[in-house]
Every structure is written in C-alpha cells, then in structure tokens.
mmCIF file of C-alpha atoms and ligand atoms in Angstrom:
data_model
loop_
_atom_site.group_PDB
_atom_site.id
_atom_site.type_symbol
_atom_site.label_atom_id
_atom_site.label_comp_id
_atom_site.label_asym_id
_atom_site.label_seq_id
_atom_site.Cartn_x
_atom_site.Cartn_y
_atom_site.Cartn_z
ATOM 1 C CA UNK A 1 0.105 -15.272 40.779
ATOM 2 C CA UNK A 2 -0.460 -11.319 40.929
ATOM 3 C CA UNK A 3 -3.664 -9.720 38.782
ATOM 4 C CA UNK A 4 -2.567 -8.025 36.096
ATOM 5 C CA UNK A 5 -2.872 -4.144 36.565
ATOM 6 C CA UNK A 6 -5.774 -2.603 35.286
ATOM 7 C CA UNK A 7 -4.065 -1.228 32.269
ATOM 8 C CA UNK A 8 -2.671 -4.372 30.673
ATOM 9 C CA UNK A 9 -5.834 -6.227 31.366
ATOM 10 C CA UNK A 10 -7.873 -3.221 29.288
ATOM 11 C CA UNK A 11 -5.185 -3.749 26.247
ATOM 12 C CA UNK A 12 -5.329 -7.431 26.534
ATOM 13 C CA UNK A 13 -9.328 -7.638 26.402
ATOM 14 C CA UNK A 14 -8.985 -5.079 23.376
ATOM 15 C CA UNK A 15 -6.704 -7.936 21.563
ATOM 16 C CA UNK A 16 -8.768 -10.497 22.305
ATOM 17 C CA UNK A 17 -11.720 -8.501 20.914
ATOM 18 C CA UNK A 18 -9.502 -7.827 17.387
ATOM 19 C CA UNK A 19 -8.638 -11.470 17.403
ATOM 20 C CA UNK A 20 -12.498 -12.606 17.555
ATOM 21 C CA UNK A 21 -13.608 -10.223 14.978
ATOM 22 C CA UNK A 22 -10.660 -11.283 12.597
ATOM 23 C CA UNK A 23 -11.822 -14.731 13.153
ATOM 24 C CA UNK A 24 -15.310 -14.775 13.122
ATOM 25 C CA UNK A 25 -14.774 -12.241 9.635
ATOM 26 C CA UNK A 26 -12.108 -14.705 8.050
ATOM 27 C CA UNK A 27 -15.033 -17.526 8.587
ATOM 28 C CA UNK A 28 -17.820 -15.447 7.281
ATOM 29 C CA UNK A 29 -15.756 -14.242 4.037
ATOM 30 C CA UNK A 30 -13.949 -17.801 3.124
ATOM 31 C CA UNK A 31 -17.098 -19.196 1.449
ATOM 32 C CA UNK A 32 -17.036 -15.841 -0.770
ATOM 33 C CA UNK A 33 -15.769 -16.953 -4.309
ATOM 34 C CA UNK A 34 -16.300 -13.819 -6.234
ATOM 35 C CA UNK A 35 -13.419 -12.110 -8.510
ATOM 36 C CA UNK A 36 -10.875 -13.060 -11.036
ATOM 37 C CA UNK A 37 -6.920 -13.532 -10.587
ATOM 38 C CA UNK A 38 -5.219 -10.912 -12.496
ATOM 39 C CA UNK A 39 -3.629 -12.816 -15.770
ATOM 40 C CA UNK A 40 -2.043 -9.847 -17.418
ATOM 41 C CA UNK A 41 1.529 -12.240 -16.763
ATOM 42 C CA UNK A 42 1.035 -16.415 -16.380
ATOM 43 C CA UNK A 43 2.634 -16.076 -13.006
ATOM 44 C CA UNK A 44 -0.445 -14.463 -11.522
ATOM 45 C CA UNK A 45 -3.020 -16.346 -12.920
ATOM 46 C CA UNK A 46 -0.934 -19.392 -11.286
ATOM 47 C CA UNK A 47 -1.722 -18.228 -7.369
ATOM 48 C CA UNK A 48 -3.936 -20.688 -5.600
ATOM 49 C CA UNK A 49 -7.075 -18.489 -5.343
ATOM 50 C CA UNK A 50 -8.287 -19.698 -2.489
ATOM 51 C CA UNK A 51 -5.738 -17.998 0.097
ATOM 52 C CA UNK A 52 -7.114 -15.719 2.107
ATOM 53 C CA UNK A 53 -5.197 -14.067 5.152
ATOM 54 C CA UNK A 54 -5.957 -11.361 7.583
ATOM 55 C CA UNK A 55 -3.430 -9.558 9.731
ATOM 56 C CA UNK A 56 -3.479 -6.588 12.058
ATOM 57 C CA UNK A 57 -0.623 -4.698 13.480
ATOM 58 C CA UNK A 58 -1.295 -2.185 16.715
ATOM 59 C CA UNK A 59 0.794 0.680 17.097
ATOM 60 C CA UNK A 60 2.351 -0.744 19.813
ATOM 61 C CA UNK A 61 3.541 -3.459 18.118
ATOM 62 C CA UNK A 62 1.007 -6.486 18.794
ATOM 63 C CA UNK A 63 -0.085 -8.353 15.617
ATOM 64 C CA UNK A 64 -3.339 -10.114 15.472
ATOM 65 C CA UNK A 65 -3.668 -12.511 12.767
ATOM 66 C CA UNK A 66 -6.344 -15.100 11.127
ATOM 67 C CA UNK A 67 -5.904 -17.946 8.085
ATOM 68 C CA UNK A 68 -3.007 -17.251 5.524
ATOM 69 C CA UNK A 69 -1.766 -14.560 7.193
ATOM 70 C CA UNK A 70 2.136 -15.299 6.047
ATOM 71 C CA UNK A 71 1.168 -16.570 2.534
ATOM 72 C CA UNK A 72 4.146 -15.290 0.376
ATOM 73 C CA UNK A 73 2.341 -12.758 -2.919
ATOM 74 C CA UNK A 74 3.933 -10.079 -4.678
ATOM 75 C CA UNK A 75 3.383 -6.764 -3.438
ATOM 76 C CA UNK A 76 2.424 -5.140 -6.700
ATOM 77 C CA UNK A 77 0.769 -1.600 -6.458
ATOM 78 C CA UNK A 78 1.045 -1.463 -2.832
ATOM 79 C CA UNK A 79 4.460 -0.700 -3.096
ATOM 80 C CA UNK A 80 3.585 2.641 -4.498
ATOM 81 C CA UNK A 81 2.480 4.134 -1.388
ATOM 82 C CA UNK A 82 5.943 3.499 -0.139
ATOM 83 C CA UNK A 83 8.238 4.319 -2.943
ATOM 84 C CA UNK A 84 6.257 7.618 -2.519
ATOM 85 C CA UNK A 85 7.367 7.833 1.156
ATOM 86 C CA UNK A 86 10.649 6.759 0.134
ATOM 87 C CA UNK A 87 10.865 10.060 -2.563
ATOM 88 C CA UNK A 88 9.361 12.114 -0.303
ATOM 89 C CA UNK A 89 11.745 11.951 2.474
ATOM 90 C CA UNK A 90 14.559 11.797 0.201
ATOM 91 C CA UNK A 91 14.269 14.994 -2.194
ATOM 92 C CA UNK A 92 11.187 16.429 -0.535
ATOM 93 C CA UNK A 93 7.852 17.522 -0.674
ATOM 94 C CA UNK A 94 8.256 20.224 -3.565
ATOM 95 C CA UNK A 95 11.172 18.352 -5.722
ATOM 96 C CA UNK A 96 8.640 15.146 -5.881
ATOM 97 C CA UNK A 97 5.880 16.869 -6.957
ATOM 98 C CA UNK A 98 8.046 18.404 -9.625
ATOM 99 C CA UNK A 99 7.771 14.896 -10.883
ATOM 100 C CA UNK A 100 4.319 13.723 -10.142
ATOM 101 C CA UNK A 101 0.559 15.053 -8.470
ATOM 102 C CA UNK A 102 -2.094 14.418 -6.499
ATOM 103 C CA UNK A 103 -4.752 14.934 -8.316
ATOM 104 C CA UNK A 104 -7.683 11.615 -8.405
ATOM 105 C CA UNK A 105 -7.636 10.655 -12.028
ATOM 106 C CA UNK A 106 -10.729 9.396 -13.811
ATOM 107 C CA UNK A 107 -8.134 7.131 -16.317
ATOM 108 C CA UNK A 108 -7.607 3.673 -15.665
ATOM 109 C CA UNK A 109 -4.430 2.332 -13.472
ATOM 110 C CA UNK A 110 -2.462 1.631 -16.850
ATOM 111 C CA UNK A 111 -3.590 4.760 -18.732
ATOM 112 C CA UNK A 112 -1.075 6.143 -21.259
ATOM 113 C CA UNK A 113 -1.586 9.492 -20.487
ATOM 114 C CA UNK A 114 -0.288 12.744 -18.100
ATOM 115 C CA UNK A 115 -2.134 15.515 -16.946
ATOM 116 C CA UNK A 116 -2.873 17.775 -19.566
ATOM 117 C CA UNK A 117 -2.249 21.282 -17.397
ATOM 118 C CA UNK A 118 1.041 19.838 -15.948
ATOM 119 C CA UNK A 119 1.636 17.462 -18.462
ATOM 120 C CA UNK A 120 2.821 15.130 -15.346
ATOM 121 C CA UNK A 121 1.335 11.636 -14.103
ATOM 122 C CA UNK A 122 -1.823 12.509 -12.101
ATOM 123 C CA UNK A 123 -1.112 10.677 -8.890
ATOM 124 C CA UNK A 124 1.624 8.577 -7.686
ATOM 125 C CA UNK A 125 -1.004 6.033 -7.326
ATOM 126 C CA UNK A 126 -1.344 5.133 -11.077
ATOM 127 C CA UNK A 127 1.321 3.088 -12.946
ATOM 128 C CA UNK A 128 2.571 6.792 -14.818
ATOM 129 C CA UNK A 129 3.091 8.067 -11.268
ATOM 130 C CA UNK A 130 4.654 5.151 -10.140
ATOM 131 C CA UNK A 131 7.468 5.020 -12.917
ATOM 132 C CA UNK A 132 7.840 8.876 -12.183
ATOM 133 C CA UNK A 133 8.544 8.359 -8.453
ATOM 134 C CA UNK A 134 10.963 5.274 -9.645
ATOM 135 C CA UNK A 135 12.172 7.744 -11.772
ATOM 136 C CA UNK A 136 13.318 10.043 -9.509
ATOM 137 C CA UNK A 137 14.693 7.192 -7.111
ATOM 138 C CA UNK A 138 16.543 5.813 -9.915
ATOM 139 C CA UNK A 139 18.279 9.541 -10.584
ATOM 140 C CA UNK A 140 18.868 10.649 -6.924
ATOM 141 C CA UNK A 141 20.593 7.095 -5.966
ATOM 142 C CA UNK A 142 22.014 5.809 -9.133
ATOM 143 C CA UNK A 143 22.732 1.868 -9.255
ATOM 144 C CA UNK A 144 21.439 1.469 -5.397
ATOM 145 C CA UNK A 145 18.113 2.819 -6.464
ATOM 146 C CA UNK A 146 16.209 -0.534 -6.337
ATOM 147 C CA UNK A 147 18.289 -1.658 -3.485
ATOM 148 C CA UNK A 148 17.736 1.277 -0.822
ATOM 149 C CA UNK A 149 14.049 0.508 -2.103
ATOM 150 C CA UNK A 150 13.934 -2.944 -0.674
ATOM 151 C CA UNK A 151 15.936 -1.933 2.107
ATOM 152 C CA UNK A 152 13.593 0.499 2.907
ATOM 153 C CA UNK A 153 10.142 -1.549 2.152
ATOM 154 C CA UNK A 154 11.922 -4.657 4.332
ATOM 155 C CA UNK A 155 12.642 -1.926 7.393
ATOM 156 C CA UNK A 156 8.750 -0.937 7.211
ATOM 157 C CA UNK A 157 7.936 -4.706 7.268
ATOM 158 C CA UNK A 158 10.505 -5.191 10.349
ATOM 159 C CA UNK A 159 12.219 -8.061 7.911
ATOM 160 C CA UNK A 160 14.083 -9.224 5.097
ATOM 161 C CA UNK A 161 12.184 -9.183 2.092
ATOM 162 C CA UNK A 162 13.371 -10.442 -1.413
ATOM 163 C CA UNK A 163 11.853 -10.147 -5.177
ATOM 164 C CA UNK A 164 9.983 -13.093 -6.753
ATOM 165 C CA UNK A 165 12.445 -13.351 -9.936
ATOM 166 C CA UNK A 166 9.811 -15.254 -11.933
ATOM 167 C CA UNK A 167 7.236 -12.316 -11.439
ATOM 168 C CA UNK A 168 10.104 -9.635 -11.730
ATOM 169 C CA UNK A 169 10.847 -11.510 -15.547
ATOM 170 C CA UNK A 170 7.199 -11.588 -16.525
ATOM 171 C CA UNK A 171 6.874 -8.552 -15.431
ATOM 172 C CA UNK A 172 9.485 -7.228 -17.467
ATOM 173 C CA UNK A 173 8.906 -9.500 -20.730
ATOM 174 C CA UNK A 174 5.419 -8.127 -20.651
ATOM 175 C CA UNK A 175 5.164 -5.052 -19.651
ATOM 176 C CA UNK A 176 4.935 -3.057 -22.854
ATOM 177 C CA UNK A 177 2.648 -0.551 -21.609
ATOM 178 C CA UNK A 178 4.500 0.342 -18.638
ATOM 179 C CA UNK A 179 7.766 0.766 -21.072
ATOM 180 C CA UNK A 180 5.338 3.285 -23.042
ATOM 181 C CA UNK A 181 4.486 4.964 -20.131
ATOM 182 C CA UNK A 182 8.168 5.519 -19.662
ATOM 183 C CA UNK A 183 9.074 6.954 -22.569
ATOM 184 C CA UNK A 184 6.039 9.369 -22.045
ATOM 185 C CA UNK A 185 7.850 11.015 -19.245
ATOM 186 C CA UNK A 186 11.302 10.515 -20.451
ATOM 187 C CA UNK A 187 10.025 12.393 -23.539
ATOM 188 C CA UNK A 188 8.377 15.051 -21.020
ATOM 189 C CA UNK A 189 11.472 14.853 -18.671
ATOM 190 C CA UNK A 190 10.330 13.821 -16.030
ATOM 191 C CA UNK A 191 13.455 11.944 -15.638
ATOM 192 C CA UNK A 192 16.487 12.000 -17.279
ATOM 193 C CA UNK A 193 18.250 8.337 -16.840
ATOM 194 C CA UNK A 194 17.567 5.872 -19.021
ATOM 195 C CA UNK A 195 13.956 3.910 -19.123
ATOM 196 C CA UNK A 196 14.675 0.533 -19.402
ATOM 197 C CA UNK A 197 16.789 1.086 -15.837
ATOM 198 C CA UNK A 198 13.782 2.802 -13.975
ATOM 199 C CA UNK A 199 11.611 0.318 -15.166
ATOM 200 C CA UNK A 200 13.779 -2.525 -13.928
ATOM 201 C CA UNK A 201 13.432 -0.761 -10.431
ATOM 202 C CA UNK A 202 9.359 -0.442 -11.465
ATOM 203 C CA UNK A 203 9.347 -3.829 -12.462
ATOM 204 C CA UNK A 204 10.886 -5.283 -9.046
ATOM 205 C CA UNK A 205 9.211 -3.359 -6.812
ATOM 206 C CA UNK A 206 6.589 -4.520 -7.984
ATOM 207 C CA UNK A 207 7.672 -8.287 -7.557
ATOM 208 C CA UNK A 208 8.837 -8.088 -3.772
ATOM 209 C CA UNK A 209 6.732 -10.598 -1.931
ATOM 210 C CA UNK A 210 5.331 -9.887 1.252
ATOM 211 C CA UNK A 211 2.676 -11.470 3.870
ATOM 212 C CA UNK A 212 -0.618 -10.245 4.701
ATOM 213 C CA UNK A 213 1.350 -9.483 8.293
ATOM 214 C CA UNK A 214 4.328 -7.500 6.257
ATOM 215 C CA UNK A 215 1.111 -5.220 5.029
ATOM 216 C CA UNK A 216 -0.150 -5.074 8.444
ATOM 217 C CA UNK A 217 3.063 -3.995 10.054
ATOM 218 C CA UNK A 218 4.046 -1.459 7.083
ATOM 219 C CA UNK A 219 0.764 0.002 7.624
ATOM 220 C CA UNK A 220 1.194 0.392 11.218
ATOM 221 C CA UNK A 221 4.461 1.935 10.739
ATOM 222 C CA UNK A 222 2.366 4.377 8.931
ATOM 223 C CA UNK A 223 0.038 4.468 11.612
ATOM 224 C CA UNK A 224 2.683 5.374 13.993
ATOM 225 C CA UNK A 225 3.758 8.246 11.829
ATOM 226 C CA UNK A 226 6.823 6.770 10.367
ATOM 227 C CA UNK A 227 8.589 4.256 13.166
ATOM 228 C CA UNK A 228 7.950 0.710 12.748
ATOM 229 C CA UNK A 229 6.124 -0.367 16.360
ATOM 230 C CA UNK A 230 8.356 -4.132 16.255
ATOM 231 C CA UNK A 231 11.586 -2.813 15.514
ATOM 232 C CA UNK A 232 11.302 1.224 16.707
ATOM 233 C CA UNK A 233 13.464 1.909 13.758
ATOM 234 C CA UNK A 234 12.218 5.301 12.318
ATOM 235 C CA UNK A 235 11.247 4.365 8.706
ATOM 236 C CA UNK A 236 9.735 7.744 7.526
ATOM 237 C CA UNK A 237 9.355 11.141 8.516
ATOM 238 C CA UNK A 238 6.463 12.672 9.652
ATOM 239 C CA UNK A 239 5.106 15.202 7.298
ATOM 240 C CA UNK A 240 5.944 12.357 4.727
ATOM 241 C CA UNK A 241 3.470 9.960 6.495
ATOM 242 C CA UNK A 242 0.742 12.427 6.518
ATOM 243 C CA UNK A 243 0.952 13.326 2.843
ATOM 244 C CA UNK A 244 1.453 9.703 1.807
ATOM 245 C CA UNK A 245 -1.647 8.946 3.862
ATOM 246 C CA UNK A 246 -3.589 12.004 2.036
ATOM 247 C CA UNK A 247 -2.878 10.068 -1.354
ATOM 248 C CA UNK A 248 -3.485 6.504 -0.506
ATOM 249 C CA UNK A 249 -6.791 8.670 1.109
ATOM 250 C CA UNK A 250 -7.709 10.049 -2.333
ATOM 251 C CA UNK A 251 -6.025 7.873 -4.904
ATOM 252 C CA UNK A 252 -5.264 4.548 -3.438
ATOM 253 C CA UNK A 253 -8.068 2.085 -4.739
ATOM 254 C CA UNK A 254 -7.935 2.602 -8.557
ATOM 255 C CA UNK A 255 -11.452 3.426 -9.795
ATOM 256 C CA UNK A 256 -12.971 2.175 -6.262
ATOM 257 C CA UNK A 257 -11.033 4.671 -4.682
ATOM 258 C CA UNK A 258 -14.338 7.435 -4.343
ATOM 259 C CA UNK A 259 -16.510 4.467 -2.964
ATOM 260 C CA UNK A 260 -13.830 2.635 -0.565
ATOM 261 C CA UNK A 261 -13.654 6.512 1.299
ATOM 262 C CA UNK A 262 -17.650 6.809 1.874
ATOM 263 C CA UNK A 263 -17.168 2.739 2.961
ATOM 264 C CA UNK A 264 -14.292 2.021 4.939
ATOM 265 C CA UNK A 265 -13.068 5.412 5.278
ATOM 266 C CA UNK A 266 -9.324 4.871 6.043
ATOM 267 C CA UNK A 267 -6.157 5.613 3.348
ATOM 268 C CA UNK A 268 -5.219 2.568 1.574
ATOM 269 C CA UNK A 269 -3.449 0.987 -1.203
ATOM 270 C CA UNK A 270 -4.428 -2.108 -3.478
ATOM 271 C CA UNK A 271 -2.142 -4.053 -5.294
ATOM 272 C CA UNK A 272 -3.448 -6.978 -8.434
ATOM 273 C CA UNK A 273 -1.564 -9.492 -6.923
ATOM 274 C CA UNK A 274 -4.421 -9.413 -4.290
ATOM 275 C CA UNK A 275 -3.133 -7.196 -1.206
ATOM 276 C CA UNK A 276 -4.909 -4.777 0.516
ATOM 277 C CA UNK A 277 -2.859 -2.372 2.795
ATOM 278 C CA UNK A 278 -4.911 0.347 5.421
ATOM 279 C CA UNK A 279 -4.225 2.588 7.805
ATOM 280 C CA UNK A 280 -5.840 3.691 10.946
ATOM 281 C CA UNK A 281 -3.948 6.710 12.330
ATOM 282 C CA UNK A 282 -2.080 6.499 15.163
ATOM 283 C CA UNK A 283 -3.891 3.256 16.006
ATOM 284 C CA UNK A 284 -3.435 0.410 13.410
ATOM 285 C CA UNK A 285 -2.375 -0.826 10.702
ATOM 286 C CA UNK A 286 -4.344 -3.634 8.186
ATOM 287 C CA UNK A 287 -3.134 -6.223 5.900
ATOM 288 C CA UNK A 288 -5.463 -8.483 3.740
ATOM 289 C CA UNK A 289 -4.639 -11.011 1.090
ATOM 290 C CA UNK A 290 -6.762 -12.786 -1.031
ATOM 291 C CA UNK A 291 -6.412 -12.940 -4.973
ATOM 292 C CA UNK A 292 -9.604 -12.874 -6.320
ATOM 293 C CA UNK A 293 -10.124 -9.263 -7.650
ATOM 294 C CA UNK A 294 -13.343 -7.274 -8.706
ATOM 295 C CA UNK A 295 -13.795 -4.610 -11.366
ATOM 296 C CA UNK A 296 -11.595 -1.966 -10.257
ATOM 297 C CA UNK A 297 -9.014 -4.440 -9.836
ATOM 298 C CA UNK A 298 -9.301 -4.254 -6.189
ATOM 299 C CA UNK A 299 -9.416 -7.675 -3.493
ATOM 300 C CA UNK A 300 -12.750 -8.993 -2.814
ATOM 301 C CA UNK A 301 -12.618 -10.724 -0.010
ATOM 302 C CA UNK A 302 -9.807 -8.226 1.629
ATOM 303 C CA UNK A 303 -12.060 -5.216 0.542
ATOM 304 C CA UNK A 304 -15.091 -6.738 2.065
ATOM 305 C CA UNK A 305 -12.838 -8.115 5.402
ATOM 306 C CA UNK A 306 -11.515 -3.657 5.412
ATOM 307 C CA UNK A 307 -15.619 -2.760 5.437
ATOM 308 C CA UNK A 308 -16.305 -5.148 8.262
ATOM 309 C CA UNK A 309 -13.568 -4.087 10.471
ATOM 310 C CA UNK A 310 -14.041 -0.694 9.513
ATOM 311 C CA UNK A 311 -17.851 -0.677 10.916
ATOM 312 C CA UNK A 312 -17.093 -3.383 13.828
ATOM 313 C CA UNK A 313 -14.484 -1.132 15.111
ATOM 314 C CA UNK A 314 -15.540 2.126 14.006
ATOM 315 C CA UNK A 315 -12.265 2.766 12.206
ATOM 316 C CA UNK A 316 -14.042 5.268 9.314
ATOM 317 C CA UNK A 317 -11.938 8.251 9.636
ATOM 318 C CA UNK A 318 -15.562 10.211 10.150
ATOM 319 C CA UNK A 319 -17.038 8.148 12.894
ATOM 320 C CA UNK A 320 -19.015 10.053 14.804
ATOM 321 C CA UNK A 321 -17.605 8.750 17.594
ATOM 322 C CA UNK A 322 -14.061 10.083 16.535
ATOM 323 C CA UNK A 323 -13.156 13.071 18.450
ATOM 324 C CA UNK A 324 -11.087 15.018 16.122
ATOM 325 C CA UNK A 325 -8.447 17.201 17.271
ATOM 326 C CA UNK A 326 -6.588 16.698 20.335
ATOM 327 C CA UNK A 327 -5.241 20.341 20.143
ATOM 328 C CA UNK A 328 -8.960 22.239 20.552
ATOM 329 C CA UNK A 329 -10.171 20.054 22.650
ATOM 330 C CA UNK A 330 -6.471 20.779 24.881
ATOM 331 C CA UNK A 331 -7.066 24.318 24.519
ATOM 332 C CA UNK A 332 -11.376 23.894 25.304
ATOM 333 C CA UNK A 333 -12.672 23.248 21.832
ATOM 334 C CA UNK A 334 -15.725 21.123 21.895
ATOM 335 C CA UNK A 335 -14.985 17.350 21.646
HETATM 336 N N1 LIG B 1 2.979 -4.704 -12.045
HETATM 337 C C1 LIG B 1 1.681 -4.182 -12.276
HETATM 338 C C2 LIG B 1 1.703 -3.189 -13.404
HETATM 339 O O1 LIG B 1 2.516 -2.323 -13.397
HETATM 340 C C3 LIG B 1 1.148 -3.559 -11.033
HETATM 341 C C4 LIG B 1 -0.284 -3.356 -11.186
HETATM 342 C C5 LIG B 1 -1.028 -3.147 -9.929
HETATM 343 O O2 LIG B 1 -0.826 -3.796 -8.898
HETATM 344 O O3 LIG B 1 -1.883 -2.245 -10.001
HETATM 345 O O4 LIG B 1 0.892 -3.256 -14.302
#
C-alpha cells in the first residue's frame, strides 16, 4: 500500500485530534446534571434530559461526532439566525432592517417591547425580531413563506428536515405572548399580512427538528460563507453570512450573549429546546445538544462543551494566535 501524501496525512491527524477532544469532552461533561428543561409547552418538559450530543462539521465537509449526535429536538431559536439569512438574501440588507435592528437589547428573549427610537424589534435575535423577519418572509413569498423556509434550513443541513407537529400545536395553543408581540408590529407596521399567518410560519420554524450534526453542518455552511461543504449547494450569499455572523456575534445567546463573547468568542445562536449552534469562520462549524438549560436560557452542557473546544482549539475569534487579515499581511502588514 502507498503512504499517504503529506497533505492528507496532516488533515487526517487534525481529525483525529477533533475526534479525541470531542470524546474525551463528551465524557468529562455527561456526569454534569445542572439546568432545567424549558416547560413553557408540556412537549418540552417531556425530552429525556439526559441526551447529550456533540457534532462538528469542517469546511471541507468532514463531520466529527460524539454521543447523541443525531438525537431528533426542535430547533427553536436557532432558527433565527437563518430566517435572518434567508431575509437578507431575499429583500436585502437595507429592506430587512426596515423591519428589524441590531442593536443588543438588555430585555428578556420574550419581551413585549420595540425599540423606543425606531420603534422596531431590537435584534432579530429576540422573539419581536424573529416574528418581524417571519414577517417579512411571510409578505415577500405569500403562502410558500414557511415552505421556502424549510427548504432553505433543510439545504443548510444538506437534508430533509420536517416540523414536529406536536411542538408546532403547543407552540401555537400557547403562545400568547408571541401573538402579542405580533400585533405590536402589525400595529407599528412592520408587516402588513395578517398575524395569526406569520405566526404560524414563527410557530413552525420554530418546531423543525434537527440533530446536533444538522447544527454542525448549518454552521459550517456559515463557516464557508454561504455553500454547504457536503452538498456544495450555495445556501447564502456572502455579505449575508458576514452580517448574520455579526448578530449571532452580538445578540445570539439571550442575556449570556456579553459573557459567551469574552468566553468562547465565536457567533452563535441558542435555542430552549437545548441546541447550541457556532461558528468558526472559514474553518468550522459546531453543533451541541443537550436540554438542560441555565439562567439565560442557554444549554449547559453544550455551552460548557463550546468553552472547552473554544480554548482546546483556540477557536476565540481574538486568539492571539489568530493572524487577522490575510489582505495586510498579502500586501506586508505585520502578521
Ligand atoms: N418557540 C419559542 C418561543 O418563541 C422559542 C424560544 C427560544 O428558543 O428562545 O418562545
């Protein structure tokens, strides 16, 4: 049999390296019981809290996984990050933040409230700016609003995903602040369709179940500014990427958000059912599940799994060992 050439053998001891860490981190966090399920609907506070997966996608494709990796959970807030993509590339940069900003709010994820000098939803990271982004989907694409949304969350994933109807109808039956929300910016016209019908496309977004790996390979589509690295289908465009990143950077860890950048120091997005998308730019993308959440609402386990890889594999966007741009150092910057 012929060595393997240099290169090949580099990337494969790299993998191997990933793998270990997952491993030896999924072992070293199992034990960790901390956190409450979120019970705002029955169906949540039904999840066997004991799951924990851990899944990482390269940009080239390769996905390194340890324990419940492909545990089926609903998506919740995670999706937002993506809907956002989804606006962006679809109306634009300027038409979506017509609808919504990107300003950090200091309200909770739920709040009832808009920004008083815009008198739109702070972020799209918050419920408010959620249901304006669905909004906006829901005017631009009519009927197919929700289903060019799964479309384009499954072609980020590189598969098929579907909605957890049980969720989706708790969701729904329950969800009176959200429907207040709504009428907030229907009464500030935000949007102009109908609320119940963007908050059915809220509602099942919300409810699409993914894996820990479906995180992972979203986020390395991300990662690899905007084309999925299993299927090479261009998902997003590229300034959409970058300002989606900026947000999940600023906004994307409800009240933890301030803390998780000084900690793990990479853009992410939390979700209550327990999910834990990050992003390493250009390089990787991160999935964690585990339901168990802490104060801010965010994954124990999967926040504590994000600051061990972060420091194991010096992912913190402001490493000292990251060299920072390409271009200056091209043209003879220091780097
Ligand atoms: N469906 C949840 C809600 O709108 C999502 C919450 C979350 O994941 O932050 O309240």
């Amino acid at each position: 049999m012929s060595a393997s050439p240099p290169a090949l053998k580099a990337q494969s001891s790299a993998h191997g390296q990933i793998q270990s860490g997952l491993t030896d981190l999924y072992h070293r966090l199992l034990p960790n019981r901390e956190g409450e399920l979120a019970d705002y609907i029955p169906e949540l506070a039904k999840v066997p809290a004991d799951q924990f997966g851990i899944a990482v996608a390269t940009a080239d494709g390769e996905v390194i996984t340890a324990g419940d990796a492909d545990a089926p959970f609903t998506i919740q807030s995670v999706s937002k990050a993506l809907t956002l993509a989804m606006l962006l590339d679809l109306v634009g940069r300027e038409a979506t933040y017509q609808a919504v900003g990107v300003q950090p709010s200091g309200d909770p994820f739920n709040a009832i409230t808009l920004d008083p000098r815009s008198n739109r939803p702070f972020n799209p990271m918050v419920n408010a700016g959620a249901i304006a982004v669905a909004g906006r989907l829901r005017e631009t694409l009519g009927r197919t609003a929700f289903g060019q949304s799964l479309a384009k969350l499954s072609e980020a994933a590189g598969r098929e995903l579907r909605v957890d109807e049980n969720v989706f109808e708790s969701e729904r039956e329950t969800g009176h602040r959200n429907r207040a929300i709504g009428h907030l910016l229907r009464a500030a016209e935000v949007f102009t369709v109908p609320v119940d019908e963007v908050l059915d496309v809220y509602f099942r977004q919300c409810s699409i179940l993914v894996s820990a790996t479906d995180l992972a390979v979203m986020g390395a589509t991300l990662a690899n500014i905007g084309r999925n690295p299993k299927t090479q289908r261009e998902v997003f465009g590229l300034e959409t990427v970058r300002e989606t990143l900026s947000v999940m950077f600023t906004c994307g860890m409800y009240d933890g958000a301030g803390d998780w950048a000084c900690r793990v120091g990479l853009p992410a997005k939390s979700g209550v059912g327990g999910g834990i998308m990050a992003v390493v730019n250009r390089q990787l993308g991160i999935g964690v599940f585990s339901p168990r959440l802490d104060a801010e609402g965010n994954s124990v386990r999967g926040k504590l799994c994000c600051v061990g890889l972060a420091d194991e594999l010096g992912l913190h966007a402001f490493e000292f060992t990251n060299p920072g741009s390409s271009f200056l150092r091209a043209i003879g910057g220091r780097g």
